[in-house]
Amino acid sequence: MNNKQEFIKNKIIQFLKDNYLIIGYVILTIFYELLGVSVTFHKFWIRDPRILFLYVGIVTTVLFLIRNQLVRYIGSSIMLLFTGILNILFIVVYEMTGTIFDYSMLKLRNDAMGIIESLPINFIFFSIYSITYALYLVFGFKFIKKFPLKKTGNIIVALKSVVLIVLFLLNFFIIQSLDKKENDINEVDRLYGTKEEGYTQLGISSTVFNAFYKGWFYSDIELGDSKDVEDFIYSSISKNTKEANPNNIDRSNYNVITILAETLEWFSFMQDENNYPNGFHFQDPNILSKELYPNLYRLYNESIVMDNFHSREKTDISENLSIIGSYPTNVYINYDYPNNTNPMTVPNVLKTLDPSILCKSYHNGERNYYNRNVSHLSLGFEEFIDAETMEEKYNMPNWIPKSERNLDKDMIDKCKEDMFPTDRRFYTYITTITMHGQFLHREGLEERGYYDIMDSFGFKEVEETNEDNVNQNLFRNYAVAAMEFDRAIGAIFDYLEETNLLEKTIIVVFGDHNAYYQGLSSYVKQITKPDHENYTNLYRVPLMIYVPNMEHQVIHKFCCTADIVPTIYDLLGINYFDNMYFGHSVFSQEESVLYSRAYDIFMTDNAYFANLNKIYYLRDGYGDDYMKDVEKRSVELLNKLGMTNRIFFNDFFGMTQLDSHQQLIKPFLATYQQKLREINQTNN
Amino acid sequence: MQFKKDKSAINYFILALICFLFIISALSASLFTPLFKKVNYGQRLPLLNAIYIFILWIIEIVVMIVILYKKNKFDILNIKREKEELSVLRILILFGITLAPIFLISGLLGWKLKIVDDLGERITGDFLTFQLCEYGKAIPKLFIVAIMIRLFQDGMEKIVITKYQIPWGGIFVMLTFGLYELLTYDHSFGIFYFFFPLIYGTIYLVSKRNVFITFLLSFFIYLL
């Protein structure tokens, strides 16, 4: 080896000795990020690591500037701890909810405590992280004295400072340009993006940093010209379908009950071994309809059934979609816009056309959960009645203090007289809770004797010797909870019949999402990944609508939660400005596309995609022609979504148009209500 | 194995037994139970008990350390002892010794961390508080355990000479504290808690008699 080589070799060795802590920090940080992506999205790469590199770059430069190994050690250890905690935290959130972090999620933090029943810390990530981090701590410390830093001149420190400042600026501008790009886009661009799924795009820490940055600095949405907004809203008026009212009955005085059935799946009361291979297996399936779920079967047999209805949202968004008919992106209405003026919601539209109608919302869960006690009033309900009120006012047994879910039939039994008044027209929204995960053995259901009934039909709890047995018990617990929901439906039917209200009451029952808790839906349907031939079946849940004097029929058209509001209007013969609603009546020829706000995913019954460049699932036999049609429908939806964002962010209907002298000339709310009355008078 | 006479060993054994009595002294918390039974329907009892035990153990440890040092110049924590640097091999062995029980328990729990299993299902604020109290109590408890190991180990080595190092401290703690835990704690892995002191004793030896490392690693094993 000549002198030059020796010199270079020594230099390299010296560099490694001087900077072993920094090198360790960089390797471990990037490794933890990749590990985080790998345990959540099963990919060991990050598509756009720019933010990650800049973040690591900045920390690295700061560490370089520090000329003391002990301080470097402490600093890098703290940063690695921070990275680890951040990853563990958001892996837990992902494993519990299936969603990736966005800034608005912070508003759900109090609710999160209400639904946490267990803390699924990922074993693989945690163990690999702890071992490597402990190794770093121990060996990092061990070599501090062995490899002390050499003193460097002020010029070098100054140069490094300049590099640091440049990196900061570069970081700022790059993130800013990324964000600008994201915020300036037309919502339609979502369809043509190239984004990877979830954390694979940026990594976990970078997604969190980016979300915070966007949340703090780039969350404003311009309203633009209010005339454009009005033109968009009023440019299209719905047409009622003949199928919704074949006998042309006047339903203008009909009552409406919408029941958001928490986690209701078809397999909660039906046996279908093709679609639900791990569901019920009774030799005589009639047991289900006759003995276990007679009321759900009655509802099924007397209703219009949508057997191709899908939901891919969390409860709060499903709830809002079924009341408002639209939902903005990147926010949570209940927290971000709790006091907005919303004339397009079902209660407000009904009240605009019939001021005598009574609109109330009932939920046998906690009062401030999802901020419902505030937001439901702005949606047009006169009152929001929660579990605590039900306990105090109606003497309903409240199981919440015992860490149990309340019982749906208790709610109906105790509140039915106020829920379904006989002296005036009503719109009642009910959000149930008994079937909410986790699917544990519950004392309340035990008291009702449901477990004994299940046992008597041979569906007994099994010893949990393997995963399949554990899942069978989960399913059994879920099916038991569904019995309580069945009895609640029975109580509603009985009371409405008793009071002769059934003949003029429309009842809408829908599942807000699949049984995703503890992976039950995946287990029962045996569907886990989009490579399954019938992947979208994973999100197929019930929608049944009881309409007096309408025969039972099954509609096979694809439909989703956003279709509920237009369907209610269609059934009641109400004309509406359909650009304000994402969906279409289930009776119309038009088919919707589901856009999931929670998961940033598009979906039909035959396709599941992040954008047109990232199609995760396309059913066999469906190709380009089908996707072209889906693209057309998605563009229509996204145009509405863009306008919805503008309307909600600026509380458009709470605004008034001012003239040049700042004088009020036109309240937008009054205009909407006036035009709504007009289109309904004209057409009626 | 050879034996030698050293009367000072008896002092070590007595001190080790006193430490064990410290652990048992936690039972005195039950004297106060009736006082707090009716506070919040007894839901605050675990918290109050834990605070009492935590303070009691800290006081006992501090008093013992201070008295022994002031009266006898006895450095019970081996602080004054000249520190010997651990070799890479010893560090790796310590890693292995610590990780083995953690992985064993996690494996038995279906590859779930013990801390996750402890929290269980239906986490409520009260249950979380209770569990945090248990972890809080474990800090002084395992510190006392580490001291017991150090005392008995050093006491035995004053009277017994062996070719290979034997974790006397670990064996003593297993037969006292381990048995006590096995009999008083209702945990499905109680049998492991009985044997874990042997691991703590081995850690003490591998870490070149460092009480703090023994405490720290035994706490990790307990927690995870």
mmCIF file with all atom_site columns, N, CA and C in Angstrom, chain A residues 116-121 123 126-127 131 134-135 138-139 142-143 146 403-404 440-442 518, chain B residues 85-88 91-92 95 99 103 106 111-113 115-116 119-124 128 224:
data_model
loop_
_atom_site.group_PDB
_atom_site.id
_atom_site.type_symbol
_atom_site.label_atom_id
_atom_site.label_alt_id
_atom_site.label_comp_id
_atom_site.label_asym_id
_atom_site.label_entity_id
_atom_site.label_seq_id
_atom_site.pdbx_PDB_ins_code
_atom_site.Cartn_x
_atom_site.Cartn_y
_atom_site.Cartn_z
_atom_site.occupancy
_atom_site.B_iso_or_equiv
_atom_site.pdbx_formal_charge
_atom_site.auth_seq_id
_atom_site.auth_comp_id
_atom_site.auth_asym_id
_atom_site.auth_atom_id
_atom_site.pdbx_PDB_model_num
ATOM 1   N N  . ILE A 1 116 ? -60.562 2.974   22.720 1.00 0.00 ? 116 ILE A N  1
ATOM 2   C CA . ILE A 1 116 ? -59.431 2.070   22.945 1.00 0.00 ? 116 ILE A CA 1
ATOM 3   C C  . ILE A 1 116 ? -59.851 0.996   23.942 1.00 0.00 ? 116 ILE A C  1
ATOM 4   N N  . GLU A 1 117 ? -59.796 -0.216  23.513 1.00 0.00 ? 117 GLU A N  1
ATOM 5   C CA . GLU A 1 117 ? -60.091 -1.309  24.436 1.00 0.00 ? 117 GLU A CA 1
ATOM 6   C C  . GLU A 1 117 ? -58.842 -2.166  24.625 1.00 0.00 ? 117 GLU A C  1
ATOM 7   N N  . SER A 1 118 ? -57.936 -2.057  23.696 1.00 0.00 ? 118 SER A N  1
ATOM 8   C CA . SER A 1 118 ? -56.648 -2.722  23.875 1.00 0.00 ? 118 SER A CA 1
ATOM 9   C C  . SER A 1 118 ? -55.620 -1.928  23.093 1.00 0.00 ? 118 SER A C  1
ATOM 10  N N  . LEU A 1 119 ? -54.360 -2.182  23.389 1.00 0.00 ? 119 LEU A N  1
ATOM 11  C CA . LEU A 1 119 ? -53.314 -1.389  22.774 1.00 0.00 ? 119 LEU A CA 1
ATOM 12  C C  . LEU A 1 119 ? -52.429 -2.303  21.935 1.00 0.00 ? 119 LEU A C  1
ATOM 13  N N  . PRO A 1 120 ? -52.716 -2.410  20.630 1.00 0.00 ? 120 PRO A N  1
ATOM 14  C CA . PRO A 1 120 ? -51.966 -3.377  19.826 1.00 0.00 ? 120 PRO A CA 1
ATOM 15  C C  . PRO A 1 120 ? -50.585 -2.867  19.419 1.00 0.00 ? 120 PRO A C  1
ATOM 16  N N  . ILE A 1 121 ? -49.622 -2.946  20.334 1.00 0.00 ? 121 ILE A N  1
ATOM 17  C CA . ILE A 1 121 ? -48.261 -2.532  19.982 1.00 0.00 ? 121 ILE A CA 1
ATOM 18  C C  . ILE A 1 121 ? -47.660 -3.620  19.095 1.00 0.00 ? 121 ILE A C  1
ATOM 19  N N  . PHE A 1 123 ? -45.467 -6.149  17.669 1.00 0.00 ? 123 PHE A N  1
ATOM 20  C CA . PHE A 1 123 ? -44.367 -6.868  18.317 1.00 0.00 ? 123 PHE A CA 1
ATOM 21  C C  . PHE A 1 123 ? -43.091 -6.807  17.488 1.00 0.00 ? 123 PHE A C  1
ATOM 22  N N  . PHE A 1 126 ? -41.606 -3.260  17.617 1.00 0.00 ? 126 PHE A N  1
ATOM 23  C CA . PHE A 1 126 ? -41.147 -2.921  18.956 1.00 0.00 ? 126 PHE A CA 1
ATOM 24  C C  . PHE A 1 126 ? -39.900 -3.702  19.333 1.00 0.00 ? 126 PHE A C  1
ATOM 25  N N  . SER A 1 127 ? -39.909 -5.014  19.031 1.00 0.00 ? 127 SER A N  1
ATOM 26  C CA . SER A 1 127 ? -38.756 -5.803  19.472 1.00 0.00 ? 127 SER A CA 1
ATOM 27  C C  . SER A 1 127 ? -37.505 -5.427  18.678 1.00 0.00 ? 127 SER A C  1
ATOM 28  N N  . ILE A 1 131 ? -34.266 -3.633  20.509 1.00 0.00 ? 131 ILE A N  1
ATOM 29  C CA . ILE A 1 131 ? -32.948 -4.288  20.514 1.00 0.00 ? 131 ILE A CA 1
ATOM 30  C C  . ILE A 1 131 ? -31.901 -3.378  19.871 1.00 0.00 ? 131 ILE A C  1
ATOM 31  N N  . ALA A 1 134 ? -31.254 -0.274  21.980 1.00 0.00 ? 134 ALA A N  1
ATOM 32  C CA . ALA A 1 134 ? -30.456 -0.597  23.172 1.00 0.00 ? 134 ALA A CA 1
ATOM 33  C C  . ALA A 1 134 ? -28.995 -0.816  22.784 1.00 0.00 ? 134 ALA A C  1
ATOM 34  N N  . LEU A 1 135 ? -28.777 -1.495  21.647 1.00 0.00 ? 135 LEU A N  1
ATOM 35  C CA . LEU A 1 135 ? -27.393 -1.694  21.178 1.00 0.00 ? 135 LEU A CA 1
ATOM 36  C C  . LEU A 1 135 ? -26.716 -0.349  20.924 1.00 0.00 ? 135 LEU A C  1
ATOM 37  N N  . VAL A 1 138 ? -25.902 1.303   24.296 1.00 0.00 ? 138 VAL A N  1
ATOM 38  C CA . VAL A 1 138 ? -24.803 0.673   25.037 1.00 0.00 ? 138 VAL A CA 1
ATOM 39  C C  . VAL A 1 138 ? -23.463 0.881   24.327 1.00 0.00 ? 138 VAL A C  1
ATOM 40  N N  . PHE A 1 139 ? -23.415 0.505   23.046 1.00 0.00 ? 139 PHE A N  1
ATOM 41  C CA . PHE A 1 139 ? -22.134 0.611   22.331 1.00 0.00 ? 139 PHE A CA 1
ATOM 42  C C  . PHE A 1 139 ? -21.778 2.055   22.002 1.00 0.00 ? 139 PHE A C  1
ATOM 43  N N  . LYS A 1 142 ? -20.187 3.194   25.068 1.00 0.00 ? 142 LYS A N  1
ATOM 44  C CA . LYS A 1 142 ? -18.932 2.491   25.338 1.00 0.00 ? 142 LYS A CA 1
ATOM 45  C C  . LYS A 1 142 ? -17.734 3.127   24.614 1.00 0.00 ? 142 LYS A C  1
ATOM 46  N N  . PHE A 1 143 ? -17.993 3.600   23.398 1.00 0.00 ? 143 PHE A N  1
ATOM 47  C CA . PHE A 1 143 ? -16.874 4.098   22.584 1.00 0.00 ? 143 PHE A CA 1
ATOM 48  C C  . PHE A 1 143 ? -16.642 5.615   22.666 1.00 0.00 ? 143 PHE A C  1
ATOM 49  N N  . LYS A 1 146 ? -13.184 6.215   23.816 1.00 0.00 ? 146 LYS A N  1
ATOM 50  C CA . LYS A 1 146 ? -12.190 5.640   22.911 1.00 0.00 ? 146 LYS A CA 1
ATOM 51  C C  . LYS A 1 146 ? -11.991 6.490   21.671 1.00 0.00 ? 146 LYS A C  1
ATOM 52  N N  . SER A 1 403 ? -67.800 -0.042  31.562 1.00 0.00 ? 403 SER A N  1
ATOM 53  C CA . SER A 1 403 ? -66.971 -0.338  30.385 1.00 0.00 ? 403 SER A CA 1
ATOM 54  C C  . SER A 1 403 ? -67.671 -1.296  29.425 1.00 0.00 ? 403 SER A C  1
ATOM 55  N N  . GLU A 1 404 ? -68.961 -1.166  29.307 1.00 0.00 ? 404 GLU A N  1
ATOM 56  C CA . GLU A 1 404 ? -69.721 -2.007  28.371 1.00 0.00 ? 404 GLU A CA 1
ATOM 57  C C  . GLU A 1 404 ? -70.471 -1.101  27.398 1.00 0.00 ? 404 GLU A C  1
ATOM 58  N N  . LEU A 1 440 ? -66.306 -8.534  22.366 1.00 0.00 ? 440 LEU A N  1
ATOM 59  C CA . LEU A 1 440 ? -65.987 -9.253  23.603 1.00 0.00 ? 440 LEU A CA 1
ATOM 60  C C  . LEU A 1 440 ? -67.251 -9.835  24.215 1.00 0.00 ? 440 LEU A C  1
ATOM 61  N N  . HIS A 1 441 ? -67.053 -10.751 25.106 1.00 0.00 ? 441 HIS A N  1
ATOM 62  C CA . HIS A 1 441 ? -68.170 -11.292 25.865 1.00 0.00 ? 441 HIS A CA 1
ATOM 63  C C  . HIS A 1 441 ? -68.665 -10.165 26.771 1.00 0.00 ? 441 HIS A C  1
ATOM 64  N N  . ARG A 1 442 ? -69.947 -9.857  26.699 1.00 0.00 ? 442 ARG A N  1
ATOM 65  C CA . ARG A 1 442 ? -70.450 -8.709  27.468 1.00 0.00 ? 442 ARG A CA 1
ATOM 66  C C  . ARG A 1 442 ? -71.520 -9.129  28.475 1.00 0.00 ? 442 ARG A C  1
ATOM 67  N N  . GLN A 1 518 ? -60.791 -6.071  15.168 1.00 0.00 ? 518 GLN A N  1
ATOM 68  C CA . GLN A 1 518 ? -60.165 -7.401  15.373 1.00 0.00 ? 518 GLN A CA 1
ATOM 69  C C  . GLN A 1 518 ? -60.178 -8.244  14.094 1.00 0.00 ? 518 GLN A C  1
ATOM 70  N N  . GLU B 2 85  ? -14.610 -1.824  33.039 1.00 0.00 ? 85  GLU B N  1
ATOM 71  C CA . GLU B 2 85  ? -15.364 -1.697  31.787 1.00 0.00 ? 85  GLU B CA 1
ATOM 72  C C  . GLU B 2 85  ? -15.794 -3.077  31.292 1.00 0.00 ? 85  GLU B C  1
ATOM 73  N N  . LEU B 2 86  ? -17.016 -3.143  30.789 1.00 0.00 ? 86  LEU B N  1
ATOM 74  C CA . LEU B 2 86  ? -17.528 -4.426  30.298 1.00 0.00 ? 86  LEU B CA 1
ATOM 75  C C  . LEU B 2 86  ? -17.022 -4.664  28.881 1.00 0.00 ? 86  LEU B C  1
ATOM 76  N N  . SER B 2 87  ? -16.604 -5.892  28.627 1.00 0.00 ? 87  SER B N  1
ATOM 77  C CA . SER B 2 87  ? -16.158 -6.197  27.270 1.00 0.00 ? 87  SER B CA 1
ATOM 78  C C  . SER B 2 87  ? -17.369 -6.328  26.355 1.00 0.00 ? 87  SER B C  1
ATOM 79  N N  . VAL B 2 88  ? -17.097 -6.273  25.038 1.00 0.00 ? 88  VAL B N  1
ATOM 80  C CA . VAL B 2 88  ? -18.177 -6.399  24.056 1.00 0.00 ? 88  VAL B CA 1
ATOM 81  C C  . VAL B 2 88  ? -18.901 -7.732  24.250 1.00 0.00 ? 88  VAL B C  1
ATOM 82  N N  . ILE B 2 91  ? -21.238 -7.570  27.139 1.00 0.00 ? 91  ILE B N  1
ATOM 83  C CA . ILE B 2 91  ? -22.427 -6.763  26.788 1.00 0.00 ? 91  ILE B CA 1
ATOM 84  C C  . ILE B 2 91  ? -23.398 -7.603  25.964 1.00 0.00 ? 91  ILE B C  1
ATOM 85  N N  . LEU B 2 92  ? -22.845 -8.338  25.004 1.00 0.00 ? 92  LEU B N  1
ATOM 86  C CA . LEU B 2 92  ? -23.709 -9.159  24.152 1.00 0.00 ? 92  LEU B CA 1
ATOM 87  C C  . LEU B 2 92  ? -24.384 -10.266 24.963 1.00 0.00 ? 92  LEU B C  1
ATOM 88  N N  . PHE B 2 95  ? -27.212 -8.781  26.758 1.00 0.00 ? 95  PHE B N  1
ATOM 89  C CA . PHE B 2 95  ? -28.327 -8.616  25.810 1.00 0.00 ? 95  PHE B CA 1
ATOM 90  C C  . PHE B 2 95  ? -29.109 -9.921  25.691 1.00 0.00 ? 95  PHE B C  1
ATOM 91  N N  . LEU B 2 99  ? -32.903 -10.575 26.715 1.00 0.00 ? 99  LEU B N  1
ATOM 92  C CA . LEU B 2 99  ? -33.895 -10.791 25.651 1.00 0.00 ? 99  LEU B CA 1
ATOM 93  C C  . LEU B 2 99  ? -34.548 -12.165 25.736 1.00 0.00 ? 99  LEU B C  1
ATOM 94  N N  . PHE B 2 103 ? -38.465 -12.688 25.101 1.00 0.00 ? 103 PHE B N  1
ATOM 95  C CA . PHE B 2 103 ? -38.983 -13.404 23.932 1.00 0.00 ? 103 PHE B CA 1
ATOM 96  C C  . PHE B 2 103 ? -39.779 -14.643 24.357 1.00 0.00 ? 103 PHE B C  1
ATOM 97  N N  . SER B 2 106 ? -43.136 -13.393 25.526 1.00 0.00 ? 106 SER B N  1
ATOM 98  C CA . SER B 2 106 ? -43.882 -12.872 24.363 1.00 0.00 ? 106 SER B CA 1
ATOM 99  C C  . SER B 2 106 ? -44.375 -14.021 23.501 1.00 0.00 ? 106 SER B C  1
ATOM 100 N N  . TRP B 2 111 ? -46.829 -14.019 20.649 1.00 0.00 ? 111 TRP B N  1
ATOM 101 C CA . TRP B 2 111 ? -46.033 -12.912 20.123 1.00 0.00 ? 111 TRP B CA 1
ATOM 102 C C  . TRP B 2 111 ? -46.705 -11.576 20.395 1.00 0.00 ? 111 TRP B C  1
ATOM 103 N N  . LYS B 2 112 ? -46.951 -11.426 21.660 1.00 0.00 ? 112 LYS B N  1
ATOM 104 C CA . LYS B 2 112 ? -47.515 -10.162 22.143 1.00 0.00 ? 112 LYS B CA 1
ATOM 105 C C  . LYS B 2 112 ? -46.662 -9.741  23.319 1.00 0.00 ? 112 LYS B C  1
ATOM 106 N N  . LEU B 2 113 ? -46.354 -8.461  23.420 1.00 0.00 ? 113 LEU B N  1
ATOM 107 C CA . LEU B 2 113 ? -45.526 -8.015  24.539 1.00 0.00 ? 113 LEU B CA 1
ATOM 108 C C  . LEU B 2 113 ? -46.294 -8.167  25.846 1.00 0.00 ? 113 LEU B C  1
ATOM 109 N N  . ILE B 2 115 ? -46.301 -6.271  28.332 1.00 0.00 ? 115 ILE B N  1
ATOM 110 C CA . ILE B 2 115 ? -46.902 -4.993  28.745 1.00 0.00 ? 115 ILE B CA 1
ATOM 111 C C  . ILE B 2 115 ? -48.260 -4.802  28.057 1.00 0.00 ? 115 ILE B C  1
ATOM 112 N N  . VAL B 2 116 ? -48.376 -5.270  26.804 1.00 0.00 ? 116 VAL B N  1
ATOM 113 C CA . VAL B 2 116 ? -49.648 -5.171  26.073 1.00 0.00 ? 116 VAL B CA 1
ATOM 114 C C  . VAL B 2 116 ? -50.653 -6.136  26.698 1.00 0.00 ? 116 VAL B C  1
ATOM 115 N N  . LEU B 2 119 ? -52.022 -4.829  29.934 1.00 0.00 ? 119 LEU B N  1
ATOM 116 C CA . LEU B 2 119 ? -53.068 -3.818  29.770 1.00 0.00 ? 119 LEU B CA 1
ATOM 117 C C  . LEU B 2 119 ? -54.378 -4.476  29.350 1.00 0.00 ? 119 LEU B C  1
ATOM 118 N N  . GLY B 2 120 ? -54.254 -5.572  28.628 1.00 0.00 ? 120 GLY B N  1
ATOM 119 C CA . GLY B 2 120 ? -55.417 -6.389  28.308 1.00 0.00 ? 120 GLY B CA 1
ATOM 120 C C  . GLY B 2 120 ? -56.448 -5.698  27.446 1.00 0.00 ? 120 GLY B C  1
ATOM 121 N N  . GLU B 2 121 ? -57.659 -6.155  27.580 1.00 0.00 ? 121 GLU B N  1
ATOM 122 C CA . GLU B 2 121 ? -58.770 -5.602  26.810 1.00 0.00 ? 121 GLU B CA 1
ATOM 123 C C  . GLU B 2 121 ? -59.606 -4.723  27.723 1.00 0.00 ? 121 GLU B C  1
ATOM 124 N N  . ARG B 2 122 ? -60.414 -3.880  27.097 1.00 0.00 ? 122 ARG B N  1
ATOM 125 C CA . ARG B 2 122 ? -61.264 -2.943  27.840 1.00 0.00 ? 122 ARG B CA 1
ATOM 126 C C  . ARG B 2 122 ? -60.433 -2.060  28.765 1.00 0.00 ? 122 ARG B C  1
ATOM 127 N N  . ILE B 2 123 ? -59.483 -1.364  28.194 1.00 0.00 ? 123 ILE B N  1
ATOM 128 C CA . ILE B 2 123 ? -58.657 -0.468  28.996 1.00 0.00 ? 123 ILE B CA 1
ATOM 129 C C  . ILE B 2 123 ? -59.516 0.701   29.448 1.00 0.00 ? 123 ILE B C  1
ATOM 130 N N  . THR B 2 124 ? -59.549 0.939   30.721 1.00 0.00 ? 124 THR B N  1
ATOM 131 C CA . THR B 2 124 ? -60.240 2.127   31.227 1.00 0.00 ? 124 THR B CA 1
ATOM 132 C C  . THR B 2 124 ? -59.205 2.964   31.953 1.00 0.00 ? 124 THR B C  1
ATOM 133 N N  . LEU B 2 128 ? -55.808 1.573   33.692 1.00 0.00 ? 128 LEU B N  1
ATOM 134 C CA . LEU B 2 128 ? -54.509 2.098   33.262 1.00 0.00 ? 128 LEU B CA 1
ATOM 135 C C  . LEU B 2 128 ? -53.739 2.610   34.474 1.00 0.00 ? 128 LEU B C  1
ATOM 136 N N  . LEU B 2 224 ? -41.356 -5.978  30.209 1.00 0.00 ? 224 LEU B N  1
ATOM 137 C CA . LEU B 2 224 ? -41.644 -6.439  28.852 1.00 0.00 ? 224 LEU B CA 1
ATOM 138 C C  . LEU B 2 224 ? -41.921 -7.940  28.791 1.00 0.00 ? 224 LEU B C  1
#
